[in-house]
PDB file of C-alpha atoms in Angstrom:
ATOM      1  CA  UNK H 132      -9.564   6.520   2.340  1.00 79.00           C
ATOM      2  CA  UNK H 133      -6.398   7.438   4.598  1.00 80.00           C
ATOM      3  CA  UNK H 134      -4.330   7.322   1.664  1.00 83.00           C
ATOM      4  CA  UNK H 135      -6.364   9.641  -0.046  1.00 87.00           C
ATOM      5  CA  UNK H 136      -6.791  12.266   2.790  1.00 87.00           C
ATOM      6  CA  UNK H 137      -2.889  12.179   2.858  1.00 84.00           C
ATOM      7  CA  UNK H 138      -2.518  12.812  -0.687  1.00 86.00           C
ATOM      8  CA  UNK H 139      -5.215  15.973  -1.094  1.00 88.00           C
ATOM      9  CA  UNK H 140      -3.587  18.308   0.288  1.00 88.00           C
ATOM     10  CA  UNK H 141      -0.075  17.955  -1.899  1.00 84.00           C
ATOM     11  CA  UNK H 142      -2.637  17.118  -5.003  1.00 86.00           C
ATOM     12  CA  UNK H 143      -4.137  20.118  -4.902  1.00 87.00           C
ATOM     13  CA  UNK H 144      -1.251  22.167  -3.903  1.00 84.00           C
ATOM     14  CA  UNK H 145       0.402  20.728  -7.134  1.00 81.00           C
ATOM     15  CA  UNK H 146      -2.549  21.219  -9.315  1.00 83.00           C
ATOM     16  CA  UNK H 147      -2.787  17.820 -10.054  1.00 83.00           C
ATOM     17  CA  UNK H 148      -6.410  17.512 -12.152  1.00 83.00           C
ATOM     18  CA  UNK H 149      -8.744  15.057 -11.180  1.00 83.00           C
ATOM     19  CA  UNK H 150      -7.981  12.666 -14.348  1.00 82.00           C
ATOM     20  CA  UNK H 151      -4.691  12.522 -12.878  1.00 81.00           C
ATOM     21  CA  UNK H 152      -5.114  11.786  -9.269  1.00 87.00           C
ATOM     22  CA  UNK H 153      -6.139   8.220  -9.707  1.00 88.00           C
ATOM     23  CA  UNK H 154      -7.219   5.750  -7.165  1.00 90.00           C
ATOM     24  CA  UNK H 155      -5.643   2.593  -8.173  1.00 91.00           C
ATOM     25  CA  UNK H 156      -7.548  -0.500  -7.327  1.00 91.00           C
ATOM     26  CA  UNK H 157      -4.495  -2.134  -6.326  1.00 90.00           C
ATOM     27  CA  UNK H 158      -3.472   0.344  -3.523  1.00 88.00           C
ATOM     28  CA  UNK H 159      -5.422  -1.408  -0.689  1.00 88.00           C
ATOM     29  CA  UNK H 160      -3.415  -2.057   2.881  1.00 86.00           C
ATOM     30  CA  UNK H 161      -2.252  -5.460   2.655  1.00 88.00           C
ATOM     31  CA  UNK H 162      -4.369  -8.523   4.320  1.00 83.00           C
ATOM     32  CA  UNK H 163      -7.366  -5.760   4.266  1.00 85.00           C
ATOM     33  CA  UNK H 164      -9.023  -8.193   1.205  1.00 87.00           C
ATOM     34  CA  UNK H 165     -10.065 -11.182   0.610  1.00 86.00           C
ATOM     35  CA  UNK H 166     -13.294 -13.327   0.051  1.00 83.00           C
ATOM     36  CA  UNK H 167     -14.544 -12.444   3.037  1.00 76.00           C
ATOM     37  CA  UNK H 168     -13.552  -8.575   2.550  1.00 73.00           C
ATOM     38  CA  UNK H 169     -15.491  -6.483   1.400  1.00 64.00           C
ATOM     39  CA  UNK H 170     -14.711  -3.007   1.003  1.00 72.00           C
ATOM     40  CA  UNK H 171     -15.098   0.834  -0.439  1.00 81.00           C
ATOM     41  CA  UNK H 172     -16.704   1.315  -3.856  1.00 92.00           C
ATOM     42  CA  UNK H 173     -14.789   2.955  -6.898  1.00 94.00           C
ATOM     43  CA  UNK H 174     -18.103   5.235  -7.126  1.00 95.00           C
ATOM     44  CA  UNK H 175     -17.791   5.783  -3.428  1.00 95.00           C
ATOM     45  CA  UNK H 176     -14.516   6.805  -3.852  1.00 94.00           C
ATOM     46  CA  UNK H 177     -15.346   9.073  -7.017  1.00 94.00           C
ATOM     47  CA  UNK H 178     -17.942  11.232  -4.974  1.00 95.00           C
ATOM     48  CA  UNK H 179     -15.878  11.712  -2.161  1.00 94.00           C
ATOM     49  CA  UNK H 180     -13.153  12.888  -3.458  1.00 94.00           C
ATOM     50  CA  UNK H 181     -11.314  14.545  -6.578  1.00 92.00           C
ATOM     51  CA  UNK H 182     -10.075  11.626  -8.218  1.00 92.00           C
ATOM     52  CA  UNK H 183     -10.574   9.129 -10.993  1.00 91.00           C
ATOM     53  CA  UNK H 184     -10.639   5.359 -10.277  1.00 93.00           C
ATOM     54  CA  UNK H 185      -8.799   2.933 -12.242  1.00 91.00           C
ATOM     55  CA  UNK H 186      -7.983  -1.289 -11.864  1.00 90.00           C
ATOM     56  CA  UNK H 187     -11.014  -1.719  -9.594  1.00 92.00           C
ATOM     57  CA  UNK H 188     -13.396  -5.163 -10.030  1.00 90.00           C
ATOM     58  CA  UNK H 189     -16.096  -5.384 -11.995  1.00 92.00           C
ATOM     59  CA  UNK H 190     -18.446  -5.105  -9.170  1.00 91.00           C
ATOM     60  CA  UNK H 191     -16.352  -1.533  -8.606  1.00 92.00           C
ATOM     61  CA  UNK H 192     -14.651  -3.179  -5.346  1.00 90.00           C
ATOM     62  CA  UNK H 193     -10.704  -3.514  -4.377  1.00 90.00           C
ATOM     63  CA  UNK H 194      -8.659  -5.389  -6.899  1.00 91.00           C
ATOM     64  CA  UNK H 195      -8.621  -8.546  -4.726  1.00 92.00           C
ATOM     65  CA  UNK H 196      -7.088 -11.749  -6.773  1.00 92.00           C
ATOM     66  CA  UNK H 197      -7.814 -14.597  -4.963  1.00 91.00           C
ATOM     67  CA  UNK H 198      -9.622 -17.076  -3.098  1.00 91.00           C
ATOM     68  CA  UNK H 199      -8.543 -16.381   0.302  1.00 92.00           C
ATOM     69  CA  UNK H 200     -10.226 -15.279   3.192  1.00 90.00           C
ATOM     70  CA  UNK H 201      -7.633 -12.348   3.906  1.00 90.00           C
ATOM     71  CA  UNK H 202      -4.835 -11.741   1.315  1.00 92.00           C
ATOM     72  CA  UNK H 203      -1.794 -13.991   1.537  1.00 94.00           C
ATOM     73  CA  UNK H 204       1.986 -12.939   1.171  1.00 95.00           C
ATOM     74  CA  UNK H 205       1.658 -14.554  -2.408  1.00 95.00           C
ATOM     75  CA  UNK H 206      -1.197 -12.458  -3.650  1.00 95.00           C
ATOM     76  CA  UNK H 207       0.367  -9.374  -2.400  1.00 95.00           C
ATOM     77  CA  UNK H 208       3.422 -10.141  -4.005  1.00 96.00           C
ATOM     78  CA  UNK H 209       1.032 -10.648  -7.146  1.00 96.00           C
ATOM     79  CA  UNK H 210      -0.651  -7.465  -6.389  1.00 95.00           C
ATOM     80  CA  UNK H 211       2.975  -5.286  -6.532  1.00 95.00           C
ATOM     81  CA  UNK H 212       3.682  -7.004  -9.978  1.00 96.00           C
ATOM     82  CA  UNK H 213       0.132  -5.888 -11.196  1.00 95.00           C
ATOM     83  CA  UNK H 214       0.528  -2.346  -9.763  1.00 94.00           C
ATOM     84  CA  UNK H 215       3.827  -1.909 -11.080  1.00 94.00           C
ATOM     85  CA  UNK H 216       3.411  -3.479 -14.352  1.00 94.00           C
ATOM     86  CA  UNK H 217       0.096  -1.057 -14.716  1.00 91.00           C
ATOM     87  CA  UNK H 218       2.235   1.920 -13.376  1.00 90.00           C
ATOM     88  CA  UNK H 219       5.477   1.559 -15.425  1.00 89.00           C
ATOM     89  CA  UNK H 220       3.853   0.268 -18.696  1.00 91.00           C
ATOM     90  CA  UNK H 221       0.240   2.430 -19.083  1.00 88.00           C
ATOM     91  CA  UNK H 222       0.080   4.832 -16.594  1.00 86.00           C
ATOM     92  CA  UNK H 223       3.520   6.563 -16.405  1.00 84.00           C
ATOM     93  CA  UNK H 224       4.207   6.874 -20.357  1.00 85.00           C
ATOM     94  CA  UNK H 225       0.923   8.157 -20.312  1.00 82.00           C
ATOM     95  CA  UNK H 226       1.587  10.851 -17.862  1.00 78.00           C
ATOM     96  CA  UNK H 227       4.645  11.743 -19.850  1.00 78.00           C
ATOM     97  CA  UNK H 228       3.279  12.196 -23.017  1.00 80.00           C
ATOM     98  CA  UNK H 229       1.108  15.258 -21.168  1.00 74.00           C
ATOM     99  CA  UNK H 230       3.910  17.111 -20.926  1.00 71.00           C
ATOM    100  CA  UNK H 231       7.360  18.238 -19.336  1.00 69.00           C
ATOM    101  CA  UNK H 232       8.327  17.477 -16.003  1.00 64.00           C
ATOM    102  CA  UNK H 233       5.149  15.845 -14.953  1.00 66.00           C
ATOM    103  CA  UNK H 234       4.575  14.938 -11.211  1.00 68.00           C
ATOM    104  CA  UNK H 235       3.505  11.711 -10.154  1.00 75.00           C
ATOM    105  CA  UNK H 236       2.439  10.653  -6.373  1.00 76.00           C
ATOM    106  CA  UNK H 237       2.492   7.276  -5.148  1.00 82.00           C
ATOM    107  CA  UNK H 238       0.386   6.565  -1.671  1.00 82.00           C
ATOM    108  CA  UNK H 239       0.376   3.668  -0.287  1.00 85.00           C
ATOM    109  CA  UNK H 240       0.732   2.094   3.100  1.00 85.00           C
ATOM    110  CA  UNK H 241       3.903   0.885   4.277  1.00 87.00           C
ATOM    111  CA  UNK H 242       3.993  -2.733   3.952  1.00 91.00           C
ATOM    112  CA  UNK H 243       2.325  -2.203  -0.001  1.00 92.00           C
ATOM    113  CA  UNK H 244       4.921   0.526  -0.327  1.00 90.00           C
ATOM    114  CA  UNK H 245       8.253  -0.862   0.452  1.00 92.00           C
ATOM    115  CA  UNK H 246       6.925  -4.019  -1.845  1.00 95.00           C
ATOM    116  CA  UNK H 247       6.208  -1.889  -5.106  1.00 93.00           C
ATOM    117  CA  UNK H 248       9.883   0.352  -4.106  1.00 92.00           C
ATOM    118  CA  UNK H 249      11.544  -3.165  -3.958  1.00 94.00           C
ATOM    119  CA  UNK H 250       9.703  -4.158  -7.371  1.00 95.00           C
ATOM    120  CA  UNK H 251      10.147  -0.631  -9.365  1.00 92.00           C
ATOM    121  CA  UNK H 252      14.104  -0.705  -7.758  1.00 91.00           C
ATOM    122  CA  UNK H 253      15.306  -4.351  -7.307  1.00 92.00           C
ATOM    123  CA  UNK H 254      12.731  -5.581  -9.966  1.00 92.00           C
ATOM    124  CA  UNK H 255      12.064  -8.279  -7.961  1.00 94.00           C
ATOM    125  CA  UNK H 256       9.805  -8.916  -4.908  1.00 93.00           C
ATOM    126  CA  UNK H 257      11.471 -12.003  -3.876  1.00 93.00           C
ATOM    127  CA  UNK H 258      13.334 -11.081  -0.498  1.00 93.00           C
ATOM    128  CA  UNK H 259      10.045  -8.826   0.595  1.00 95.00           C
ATOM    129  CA  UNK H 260       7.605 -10.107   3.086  1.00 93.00           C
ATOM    130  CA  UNK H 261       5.090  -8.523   5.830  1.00 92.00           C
ATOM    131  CA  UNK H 262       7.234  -6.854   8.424  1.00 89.00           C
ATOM    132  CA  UNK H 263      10.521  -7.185   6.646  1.00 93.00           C
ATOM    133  CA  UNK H 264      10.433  -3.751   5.302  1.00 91.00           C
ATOM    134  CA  UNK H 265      13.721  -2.535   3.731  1.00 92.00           C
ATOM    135  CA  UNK H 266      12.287   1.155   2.209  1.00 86.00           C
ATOM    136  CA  UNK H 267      10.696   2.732   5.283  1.00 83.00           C
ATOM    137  CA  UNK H 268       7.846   5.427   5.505  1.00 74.00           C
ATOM    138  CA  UNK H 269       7.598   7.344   8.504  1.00 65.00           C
ATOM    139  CA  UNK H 270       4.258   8.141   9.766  1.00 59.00           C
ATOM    140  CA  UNK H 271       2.970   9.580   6.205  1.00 57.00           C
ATOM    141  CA  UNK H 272       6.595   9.008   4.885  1.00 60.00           C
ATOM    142  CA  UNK H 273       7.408   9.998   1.556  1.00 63.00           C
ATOM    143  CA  UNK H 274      10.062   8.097  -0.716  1.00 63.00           C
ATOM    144  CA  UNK H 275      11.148  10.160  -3.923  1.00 68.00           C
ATOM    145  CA  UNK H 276      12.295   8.132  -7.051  1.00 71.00           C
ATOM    146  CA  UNK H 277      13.427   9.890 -10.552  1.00 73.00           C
ATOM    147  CA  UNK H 278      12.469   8.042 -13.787  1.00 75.00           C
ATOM    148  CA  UNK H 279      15.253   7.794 -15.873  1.00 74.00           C
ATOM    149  CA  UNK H 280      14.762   8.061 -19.778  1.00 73.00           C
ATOM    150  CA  UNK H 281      16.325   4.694 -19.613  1.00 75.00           C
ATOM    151  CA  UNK H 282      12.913   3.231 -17.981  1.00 74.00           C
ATOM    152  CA  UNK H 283      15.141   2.790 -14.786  1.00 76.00           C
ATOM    153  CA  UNK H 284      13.758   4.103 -11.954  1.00 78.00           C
ATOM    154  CA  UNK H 285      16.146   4.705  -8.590  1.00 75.00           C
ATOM    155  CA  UNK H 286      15.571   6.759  -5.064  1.00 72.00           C
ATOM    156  CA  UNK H 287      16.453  10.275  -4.821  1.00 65.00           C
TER     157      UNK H 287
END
């Protein structure tokens, strides 16, 4: 819910329609899920606040893959590949076929964040780990990346 109170304001500064500010089921703060976790509900989410909710469980919970008590390392690193796999192969073409110039908003907390910036720019997640961050957020940090028409994507 953090996340999301972050991202309203420049949402609906920017317009962005509720089918478009999506609630990714992946986005949880790592080591906040697990078997023992449980957490917010997609539907929650949905009549809370102006967005749509996407890649949550059946059961409308987190996106937890596992069978750990808390999330390891491993799953996280899992987790990125998911996110980024959904984000670069469904989601973003999608968003581009709406139109010219279209905005798209990333939030995240840190540890999640510099893991999916080290996937979408290094295309690997190999040298990232929990506290080893290489693409820091400030306090509600922002990190700008263009899409190329190549695919490649690279930080302003």
């Amino acid at each position: 819910r953090r996340a999301i109170f972050t991202a309203l304001p420049a949402a609906e500064k920017l317009g962005i329609p509720r089918e478009r500010f999506v609630c990714s089921g992946g986005l949880y703060e790592y080591g906040c899920c697990g078997q023992d976790e449980t957490r917010s509900l997609n539907t929650d989410i949905e009549k809370e606040f102006p967005v749509s909710t996407q890649g949550f469980n059946e059961d409308g919970t987190w996106n937890y893959v596992g069978n750990n008590e808390k999330e390891t390392e491993a799953e996280c690193r899992a987790r990125g590949v998911r996110f980024t796999t959904w984000l670069t192969k469904s989601f973003l073409p999608e968003v581009a076929a709406a139109g010219p110039r279209p905005v798209v908003m990333v939030v995240c907390h840190q540890t999640f964040g510099d893991l999916v910036a080290r996937i979408l720019v290094e295309r690997s997640s190999t040298e990232w780990g929990y506290g080893r961050i290489k693409y820091r957020l400030a306090n509600c940090g922002i990190i700008p990346f263009v899409v190329r028409p190549t695919g490649a994507i690279t930080p302003l």
